[in-house]
Tab-separated table of C-alpha atoms and ligand atoms in Angstrom:
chain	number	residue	atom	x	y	z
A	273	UNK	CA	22.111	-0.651	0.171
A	274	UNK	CA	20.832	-0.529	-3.251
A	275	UNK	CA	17.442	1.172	-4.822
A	276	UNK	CA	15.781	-0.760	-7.332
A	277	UNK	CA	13.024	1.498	-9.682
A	278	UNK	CA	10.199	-0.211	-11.291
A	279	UNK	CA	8.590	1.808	-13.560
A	280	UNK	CA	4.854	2.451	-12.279
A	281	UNK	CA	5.627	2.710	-8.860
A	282	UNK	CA	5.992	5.953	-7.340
A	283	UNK	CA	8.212	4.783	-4.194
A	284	UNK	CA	11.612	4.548	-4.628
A	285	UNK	CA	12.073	1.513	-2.226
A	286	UNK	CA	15.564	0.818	-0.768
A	287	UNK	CA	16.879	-2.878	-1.119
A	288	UNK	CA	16.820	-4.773	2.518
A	289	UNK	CA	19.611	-6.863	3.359
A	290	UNK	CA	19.848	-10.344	3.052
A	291	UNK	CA	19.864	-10.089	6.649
A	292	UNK	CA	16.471	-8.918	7.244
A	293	UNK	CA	13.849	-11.047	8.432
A	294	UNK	CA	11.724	-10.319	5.280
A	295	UNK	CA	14.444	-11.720	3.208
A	296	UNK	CA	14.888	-14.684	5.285
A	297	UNK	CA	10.831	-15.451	5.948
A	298	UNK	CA	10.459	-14.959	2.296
A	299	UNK	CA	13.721	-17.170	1.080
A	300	UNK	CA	12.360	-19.678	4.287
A	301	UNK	CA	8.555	-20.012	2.821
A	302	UNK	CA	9.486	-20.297	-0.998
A	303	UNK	CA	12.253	-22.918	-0.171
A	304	UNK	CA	9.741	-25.021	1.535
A	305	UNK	CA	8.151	-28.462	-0.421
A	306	UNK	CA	4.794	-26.430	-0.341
A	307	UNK	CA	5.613	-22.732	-0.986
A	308	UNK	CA	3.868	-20.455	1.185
A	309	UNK	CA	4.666	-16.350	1.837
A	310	UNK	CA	3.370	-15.009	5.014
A	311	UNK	CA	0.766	-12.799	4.124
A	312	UNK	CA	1.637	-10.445	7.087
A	313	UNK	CA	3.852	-9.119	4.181
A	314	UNK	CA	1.266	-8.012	1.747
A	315	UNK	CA	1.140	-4.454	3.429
A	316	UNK	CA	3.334	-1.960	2.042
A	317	UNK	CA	1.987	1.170	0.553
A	318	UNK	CA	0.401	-0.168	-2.272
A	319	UNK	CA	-0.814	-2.955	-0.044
A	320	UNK	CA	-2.534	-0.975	2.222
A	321	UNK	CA	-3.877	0.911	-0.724
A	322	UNK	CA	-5.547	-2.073	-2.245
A	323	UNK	CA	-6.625	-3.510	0.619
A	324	UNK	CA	-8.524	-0.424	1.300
A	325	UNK	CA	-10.065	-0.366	-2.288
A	326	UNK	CA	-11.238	-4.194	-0.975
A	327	UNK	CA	-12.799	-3.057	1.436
A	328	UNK	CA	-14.767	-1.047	-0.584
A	329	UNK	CA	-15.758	-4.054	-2.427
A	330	UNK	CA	-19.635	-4.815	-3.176
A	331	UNK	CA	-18.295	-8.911	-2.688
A	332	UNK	CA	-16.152	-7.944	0.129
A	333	UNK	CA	-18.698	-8.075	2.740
A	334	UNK	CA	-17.007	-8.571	5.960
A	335	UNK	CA	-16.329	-4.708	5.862
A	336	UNK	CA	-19.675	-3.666	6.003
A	337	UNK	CA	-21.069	-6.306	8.411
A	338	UNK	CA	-18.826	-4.898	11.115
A	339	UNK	CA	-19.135	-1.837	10.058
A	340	UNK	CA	-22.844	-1.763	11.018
A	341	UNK	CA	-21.631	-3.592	14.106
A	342	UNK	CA	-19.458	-0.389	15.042
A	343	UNK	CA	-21.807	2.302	13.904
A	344	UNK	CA	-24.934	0.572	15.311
A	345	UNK	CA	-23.930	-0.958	18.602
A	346	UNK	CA	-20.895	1.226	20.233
A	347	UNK	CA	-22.879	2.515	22.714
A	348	UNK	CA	-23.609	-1.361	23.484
A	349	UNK	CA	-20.162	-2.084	23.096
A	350	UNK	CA	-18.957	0.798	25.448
A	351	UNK	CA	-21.613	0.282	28.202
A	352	UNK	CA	-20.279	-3.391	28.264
A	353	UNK	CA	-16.454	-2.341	28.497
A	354	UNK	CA	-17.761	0.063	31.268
A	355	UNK	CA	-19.194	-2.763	32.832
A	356	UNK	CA	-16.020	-4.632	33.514
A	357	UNK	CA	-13.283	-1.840	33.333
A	358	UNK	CA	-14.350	1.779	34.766
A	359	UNK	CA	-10.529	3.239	33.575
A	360	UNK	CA	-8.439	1.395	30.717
A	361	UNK	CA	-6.481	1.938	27.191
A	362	UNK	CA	-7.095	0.720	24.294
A	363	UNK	CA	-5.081	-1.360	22.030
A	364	UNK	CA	-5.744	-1.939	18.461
A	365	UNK	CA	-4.231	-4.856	16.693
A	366	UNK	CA	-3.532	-4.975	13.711
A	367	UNK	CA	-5.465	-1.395	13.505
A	368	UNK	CA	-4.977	-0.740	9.292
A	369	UNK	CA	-6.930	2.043	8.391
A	370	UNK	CA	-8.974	2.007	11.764
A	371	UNK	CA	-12.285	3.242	9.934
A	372	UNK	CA	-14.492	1.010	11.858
A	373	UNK	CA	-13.136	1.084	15.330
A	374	UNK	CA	-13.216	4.975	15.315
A	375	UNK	CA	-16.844	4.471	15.742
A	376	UNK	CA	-15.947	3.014	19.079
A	377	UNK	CA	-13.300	5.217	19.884
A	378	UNK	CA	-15.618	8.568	19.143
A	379	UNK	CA	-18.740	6.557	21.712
A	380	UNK	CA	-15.684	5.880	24.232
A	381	UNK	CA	-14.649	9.865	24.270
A	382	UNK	CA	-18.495	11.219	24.037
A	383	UNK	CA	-18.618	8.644	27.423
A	384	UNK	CA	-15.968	10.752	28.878
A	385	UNK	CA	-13.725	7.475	29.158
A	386	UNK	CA	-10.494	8.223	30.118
A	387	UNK	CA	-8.126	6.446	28.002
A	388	UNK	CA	-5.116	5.991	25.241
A	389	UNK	CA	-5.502	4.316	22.207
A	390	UNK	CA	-2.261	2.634	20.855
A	391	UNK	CA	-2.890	1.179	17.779
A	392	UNK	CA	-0.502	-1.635	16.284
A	393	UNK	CA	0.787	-2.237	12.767
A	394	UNK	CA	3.105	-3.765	10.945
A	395	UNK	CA	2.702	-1.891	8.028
A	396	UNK	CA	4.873	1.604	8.894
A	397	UNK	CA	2.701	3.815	6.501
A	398	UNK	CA	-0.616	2.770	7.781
A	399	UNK	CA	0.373	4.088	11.375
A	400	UNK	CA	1.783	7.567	9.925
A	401	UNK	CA	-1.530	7.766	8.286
A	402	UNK	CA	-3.374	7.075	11.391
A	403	UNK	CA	-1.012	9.487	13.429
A	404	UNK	CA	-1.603	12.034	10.788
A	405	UNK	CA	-5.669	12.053	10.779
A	406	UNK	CA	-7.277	10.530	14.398
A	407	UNK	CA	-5.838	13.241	15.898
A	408	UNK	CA	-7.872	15.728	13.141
A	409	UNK	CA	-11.051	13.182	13.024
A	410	UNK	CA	-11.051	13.194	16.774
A	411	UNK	CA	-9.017	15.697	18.470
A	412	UNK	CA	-9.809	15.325	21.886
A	413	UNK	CA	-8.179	11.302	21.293
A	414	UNK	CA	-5.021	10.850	23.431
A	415	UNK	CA	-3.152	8.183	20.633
A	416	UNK	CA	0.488	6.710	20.104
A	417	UNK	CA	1.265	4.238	17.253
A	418	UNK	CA	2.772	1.727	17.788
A	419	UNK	CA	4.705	0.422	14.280
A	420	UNK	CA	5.652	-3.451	13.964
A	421	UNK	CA	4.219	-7.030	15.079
A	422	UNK	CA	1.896	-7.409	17.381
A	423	UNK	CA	3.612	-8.900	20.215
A	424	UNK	CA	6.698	-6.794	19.940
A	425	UNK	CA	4.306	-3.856	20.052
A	426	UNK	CA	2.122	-5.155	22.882
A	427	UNK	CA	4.676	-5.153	25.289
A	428	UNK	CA	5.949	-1.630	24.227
A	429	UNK	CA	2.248	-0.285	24.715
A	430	UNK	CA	2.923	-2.289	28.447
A	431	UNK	CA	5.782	-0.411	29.250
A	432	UNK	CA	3.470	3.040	28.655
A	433	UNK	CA	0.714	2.312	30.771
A	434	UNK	CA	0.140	-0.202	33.218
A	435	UNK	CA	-3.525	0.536	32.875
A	436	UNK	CA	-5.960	-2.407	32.592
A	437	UNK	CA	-6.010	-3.174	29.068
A	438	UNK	CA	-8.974	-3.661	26.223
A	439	UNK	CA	-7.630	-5.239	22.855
A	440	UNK	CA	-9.238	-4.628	19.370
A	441	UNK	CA	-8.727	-7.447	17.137
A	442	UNK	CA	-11.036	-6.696	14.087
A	443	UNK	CA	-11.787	-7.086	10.631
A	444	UNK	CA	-11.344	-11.066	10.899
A	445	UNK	CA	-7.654	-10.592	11.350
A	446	UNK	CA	-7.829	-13.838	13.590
A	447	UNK	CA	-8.959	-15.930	10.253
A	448	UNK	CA	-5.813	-15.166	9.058
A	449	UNK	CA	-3.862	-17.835	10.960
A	450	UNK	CA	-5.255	-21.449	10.614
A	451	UNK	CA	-7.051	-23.041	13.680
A	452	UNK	CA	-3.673	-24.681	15.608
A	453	UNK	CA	-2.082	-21.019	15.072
A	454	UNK	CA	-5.283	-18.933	16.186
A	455	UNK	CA	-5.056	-20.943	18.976
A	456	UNK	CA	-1.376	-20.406	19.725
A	457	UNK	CA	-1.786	-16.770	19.009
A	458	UNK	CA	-4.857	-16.079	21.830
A	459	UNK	CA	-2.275	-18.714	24.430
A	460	UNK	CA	0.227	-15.823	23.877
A	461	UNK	CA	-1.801	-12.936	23.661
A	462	UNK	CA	-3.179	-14.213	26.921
A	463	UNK	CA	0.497	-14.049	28.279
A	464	UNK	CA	0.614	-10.136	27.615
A	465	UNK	CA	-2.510	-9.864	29.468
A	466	UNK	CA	-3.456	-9.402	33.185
A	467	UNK	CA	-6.940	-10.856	34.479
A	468	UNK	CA	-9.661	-8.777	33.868
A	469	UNK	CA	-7.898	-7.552	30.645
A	470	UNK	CA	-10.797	-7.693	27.238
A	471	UNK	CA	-10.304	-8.621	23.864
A	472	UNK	CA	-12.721	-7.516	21.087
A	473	UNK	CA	-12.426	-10.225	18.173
A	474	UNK	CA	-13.850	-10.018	15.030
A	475	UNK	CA	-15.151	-13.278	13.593
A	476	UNK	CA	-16.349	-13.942	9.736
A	477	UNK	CA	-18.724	-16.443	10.833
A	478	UNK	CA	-19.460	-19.515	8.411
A	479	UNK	CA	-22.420	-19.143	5.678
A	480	UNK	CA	-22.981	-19.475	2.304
A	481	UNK	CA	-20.071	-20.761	0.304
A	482	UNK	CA	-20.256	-19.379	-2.953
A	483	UNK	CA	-21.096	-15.663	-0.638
A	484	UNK	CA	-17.105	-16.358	0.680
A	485	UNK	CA	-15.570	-17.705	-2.109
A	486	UNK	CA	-16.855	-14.466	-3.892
A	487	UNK	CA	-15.691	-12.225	-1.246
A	488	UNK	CA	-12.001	-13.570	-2.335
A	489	UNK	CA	-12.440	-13.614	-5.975
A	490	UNK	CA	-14.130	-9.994	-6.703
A	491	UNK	CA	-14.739	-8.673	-10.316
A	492	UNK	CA	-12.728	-6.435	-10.275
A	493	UNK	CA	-9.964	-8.284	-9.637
A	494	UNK	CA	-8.139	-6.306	-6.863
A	495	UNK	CA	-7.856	-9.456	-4.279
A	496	UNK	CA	-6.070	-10.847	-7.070
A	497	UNK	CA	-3.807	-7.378	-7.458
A	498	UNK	CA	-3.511	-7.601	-4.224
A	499	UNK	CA	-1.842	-11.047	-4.012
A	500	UNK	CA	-0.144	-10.246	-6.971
A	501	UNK	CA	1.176	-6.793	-4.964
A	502	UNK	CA	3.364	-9.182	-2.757
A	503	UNK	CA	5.178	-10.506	-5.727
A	504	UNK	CA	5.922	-7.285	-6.839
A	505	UNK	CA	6.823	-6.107	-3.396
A	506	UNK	CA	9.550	-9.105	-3.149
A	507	UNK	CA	10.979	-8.020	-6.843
A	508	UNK	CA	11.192	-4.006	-5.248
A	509	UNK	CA	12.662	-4.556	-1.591
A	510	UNK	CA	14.704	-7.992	-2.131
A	511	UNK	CA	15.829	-7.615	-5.763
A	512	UNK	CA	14.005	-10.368	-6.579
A	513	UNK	CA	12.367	-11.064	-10.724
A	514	UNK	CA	8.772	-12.819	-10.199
A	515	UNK	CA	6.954	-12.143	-13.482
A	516	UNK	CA	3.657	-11.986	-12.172
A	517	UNK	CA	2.107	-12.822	-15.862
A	518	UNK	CA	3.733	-16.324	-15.282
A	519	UNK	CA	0.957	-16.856	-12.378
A	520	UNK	CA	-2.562	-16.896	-11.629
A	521	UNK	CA	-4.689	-16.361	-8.735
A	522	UNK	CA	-6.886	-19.483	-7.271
A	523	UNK	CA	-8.934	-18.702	-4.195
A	524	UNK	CA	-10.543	-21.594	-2.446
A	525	UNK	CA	-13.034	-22.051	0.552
A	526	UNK	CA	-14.170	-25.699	1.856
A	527	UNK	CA	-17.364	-25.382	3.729
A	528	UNK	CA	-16.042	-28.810	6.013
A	529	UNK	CA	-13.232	-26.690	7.794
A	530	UNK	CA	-14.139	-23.122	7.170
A	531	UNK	CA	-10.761	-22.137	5.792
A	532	UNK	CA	-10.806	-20.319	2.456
A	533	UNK	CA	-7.398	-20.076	0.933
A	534	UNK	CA	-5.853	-18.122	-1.421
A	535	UNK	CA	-3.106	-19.451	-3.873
A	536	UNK	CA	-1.164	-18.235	-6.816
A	537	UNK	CA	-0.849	-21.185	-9.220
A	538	UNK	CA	2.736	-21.008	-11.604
A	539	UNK	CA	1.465	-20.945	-15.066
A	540	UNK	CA	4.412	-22.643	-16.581
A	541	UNK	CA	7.959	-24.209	-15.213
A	542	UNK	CA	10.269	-21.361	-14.188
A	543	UNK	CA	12.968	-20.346	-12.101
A	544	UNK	CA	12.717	-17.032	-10.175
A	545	UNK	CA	15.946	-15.813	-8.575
A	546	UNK	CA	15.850	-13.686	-5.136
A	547	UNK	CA	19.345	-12.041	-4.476
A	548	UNK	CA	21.368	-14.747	-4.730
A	549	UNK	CA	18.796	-17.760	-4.070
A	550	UNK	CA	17.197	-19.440	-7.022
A	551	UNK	CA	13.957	-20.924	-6.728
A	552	UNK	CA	12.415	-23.534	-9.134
A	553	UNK	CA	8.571	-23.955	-9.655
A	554	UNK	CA	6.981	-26.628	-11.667
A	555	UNK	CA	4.038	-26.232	-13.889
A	556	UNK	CA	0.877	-25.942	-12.121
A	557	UNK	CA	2.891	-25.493	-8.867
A	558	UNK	CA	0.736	-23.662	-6.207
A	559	UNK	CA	2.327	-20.708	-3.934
A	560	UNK	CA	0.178	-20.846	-0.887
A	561	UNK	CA	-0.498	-16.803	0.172
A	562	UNK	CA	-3.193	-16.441	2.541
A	563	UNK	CA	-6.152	-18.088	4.638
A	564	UNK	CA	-8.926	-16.258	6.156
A	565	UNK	CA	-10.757	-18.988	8.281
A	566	UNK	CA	-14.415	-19.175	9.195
A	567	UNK	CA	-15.818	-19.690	12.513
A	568	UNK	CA	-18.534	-20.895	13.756
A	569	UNK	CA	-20.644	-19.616	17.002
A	570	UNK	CA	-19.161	-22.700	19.151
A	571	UNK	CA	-15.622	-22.740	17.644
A	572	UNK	CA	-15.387	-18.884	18.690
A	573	UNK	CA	-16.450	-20.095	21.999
A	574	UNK	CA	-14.023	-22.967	22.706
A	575	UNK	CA	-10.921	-20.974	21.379
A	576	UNK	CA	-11.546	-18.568	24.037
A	577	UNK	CA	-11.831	-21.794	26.520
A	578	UNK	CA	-8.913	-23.044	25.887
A	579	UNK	CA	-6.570	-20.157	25.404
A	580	UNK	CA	-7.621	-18.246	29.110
A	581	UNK	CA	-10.276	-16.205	28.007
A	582	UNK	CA	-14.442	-16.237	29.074
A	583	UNK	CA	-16.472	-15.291	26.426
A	584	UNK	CA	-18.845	-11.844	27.903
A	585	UNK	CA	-20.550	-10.864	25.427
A	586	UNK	CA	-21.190	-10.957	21.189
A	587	UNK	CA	-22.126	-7.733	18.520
A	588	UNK	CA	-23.465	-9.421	15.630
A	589	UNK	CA	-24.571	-7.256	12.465
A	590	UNK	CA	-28.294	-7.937	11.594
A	591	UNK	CA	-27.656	-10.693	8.995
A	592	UNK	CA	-25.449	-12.658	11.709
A	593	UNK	CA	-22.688	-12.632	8.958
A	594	UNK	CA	-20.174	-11.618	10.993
A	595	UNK	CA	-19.160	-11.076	15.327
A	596	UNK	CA	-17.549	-9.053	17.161
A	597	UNK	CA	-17.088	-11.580	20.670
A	598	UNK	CA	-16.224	-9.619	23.617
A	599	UNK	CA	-13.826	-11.864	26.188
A	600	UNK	CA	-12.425	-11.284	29.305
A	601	UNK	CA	-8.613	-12.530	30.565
A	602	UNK	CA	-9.573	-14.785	33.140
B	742	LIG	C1	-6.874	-7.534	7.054
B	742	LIG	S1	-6.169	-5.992	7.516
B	742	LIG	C2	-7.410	-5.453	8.684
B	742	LIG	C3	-7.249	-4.060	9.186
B	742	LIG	C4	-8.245	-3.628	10.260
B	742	LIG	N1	-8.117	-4.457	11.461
B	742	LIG	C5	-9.653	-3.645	9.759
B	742	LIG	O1	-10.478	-4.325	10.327
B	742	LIG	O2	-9.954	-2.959	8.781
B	742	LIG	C6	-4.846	-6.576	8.536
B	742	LIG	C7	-3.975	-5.489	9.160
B	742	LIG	O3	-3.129	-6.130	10.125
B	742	LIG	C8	-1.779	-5.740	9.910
B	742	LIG	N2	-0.928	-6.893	10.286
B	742	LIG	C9	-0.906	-8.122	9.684
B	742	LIG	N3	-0.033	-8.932	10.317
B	742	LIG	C10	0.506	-8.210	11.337
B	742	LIG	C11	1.462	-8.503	12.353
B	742	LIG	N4	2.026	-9.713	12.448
B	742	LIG	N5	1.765	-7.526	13.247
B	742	LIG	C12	1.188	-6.296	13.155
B	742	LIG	N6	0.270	-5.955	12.207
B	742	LIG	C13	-0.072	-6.911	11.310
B	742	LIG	C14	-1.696	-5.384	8.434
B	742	LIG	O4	-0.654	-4.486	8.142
B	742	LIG	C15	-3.086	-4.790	8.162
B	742	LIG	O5	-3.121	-3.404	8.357
């Protein structure tokens, strides 16, 4: 295995195998007539960092919509867990930094609720973080991470606890697959469930236009570093040389379907070579990197029709910006 250095970076990070799945999704998406990278990769270290530091965004205002959801209606949110589950764990996907849903996990322990909270990630250093400080911020919290994708993880929190189960899907990780693969993603999910089971989804609902499209394009450019980060990620852990100069960053959002996009856009012809594989880009040639869909009320609504759930109950924040829709496995 070899270590590649680049100078900046305070990781050394150890080359994966042309084996590994990251190789091979990566090698897969850039091969394909419209090159796309899965942005499930953008968290490493740094990517956790600067998602964080988007969070903290004045643009980025999904953050603080559901944050006021969290800090403003968990006692809401409990009472209407309590309602349908008296005993239950809880299971975070997706769980990053978890500083909203600790607001429901501190109102779930001041209850007296007697549960475990097992949240999932695919990024390995957000989940030592977590491991290192829940148990400080709340130390009566009974916790195991779980590190890798969801569904892998799901059914290793399963084998713990047969418990009935409520899921936390939040911070619009959901608009992160388009509609056919939301879709897909609840059928499955639904699969790992039991009836009776809750998810808690957060929804960016649809508004303004130019509010969303700034959201992805902040002033301070770190959605852009951020996008960028993945680049630079591929160059440290596959040996690949992306010159990020050689690209810019185009976000998109079209109000008819709800999906804002975000591309990076090859500034000039180039080939960039990954381990062995050379890729070719043409001038003007757009690397598809992320979507974050919009929903509206109804859509929210008929995806949990169709994929086995009933929709119980919704948390909106006071500018109705943003949900958090409670449904139950039926
Ligand atoms: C947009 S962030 C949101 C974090 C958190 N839910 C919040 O609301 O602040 C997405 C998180 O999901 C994780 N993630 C993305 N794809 C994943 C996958 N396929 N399996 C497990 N975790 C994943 C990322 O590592 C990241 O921490």
């Amino acid at each position: 295995m070899q270590t590649t250095v680049i100078p900046g970076r305070t990781v050394l990070c150890k080359r994966k195998p042309a084996t590994s799945t990251f190789y091979q999704e990566v090698v897969k998406g850039l091969s394909a007539p419209q090159k796309y990278l899965d942005s499930k990769y953008f968290y490493d270290a740094e990517g956790d960092r600067l998602f964080q530091q988007i969070m903290q965004c004045e643009e980025y205002y999904l953050t603080g919509c559901e944050m006021e959801i969290l800090t403003s209606r968990s006692a809401e949110i409990a009472a209407a867990l309590a309602q349908h589950a008296s005993t239950f764990d809880v299971v975070e996907l997706g769980a990053g930094d978890a500083t909203k849903s600790i607001h429901l996990l501190r109102q779930l322990l001041s209850n007296g609720t007697d549960f475990t909270y097992f949240p999932i990630d695919i990024s390995a250093n957000v989940i030592g973080q977590l491991e290192q400080q829940l148990p400080v911020t709340l130390p009566n919290l009974r916790m195991k991470g779980l590190n890798g994708e969801y569904f892998d993880m799901l059914q290793q929190a399963n084998t713990y606890s047969h418990k009935k189960k409520v899921v936390l899907f939040m911070g619009a990780n959901i608009g992160n697959f388009n509609s056919t693969a939301a879709h897909d993603f609840c059928v499955e999910l639904s699969d790992y469930l039991l009836p009776g089971d809750l998810l808690l989804t957060g929804f960016d609902l649809k508004k303004n236009p130019q509010v969303i499209l700034r959201a992805y394009n902040d002033n301070a450019g770190i959605t852009r570093a951020f996008n960028f980060n993945l680049l630079t990620r591929i160059n440290l852990e596959l040996g690949a040389n992306f010159d990020i100069k050689k690209f810019e960053h185009y976000p998109t959002y079209d109000p008819g379907t709800g999906a804002c996009k975000s591309y990076l856009i090859s500034l000039e012809k180039q080939q960039v070579q990954i381990d062995d594989v050379c890729i070719n880009f043409e001038a003007d040639e757009p690397l598809y990197m992320e979507i974050s869909q919009k929903y509206s009320l109804e859509e929210t609504d008929q995806l949990a029709l169709a994929t086995g759930f009933q929709p119980v109950a919704r948390f909106f924040d006071n500018k109705k910006w943003f949900v958090d829709t409670l449904w139950k496995r039926v």
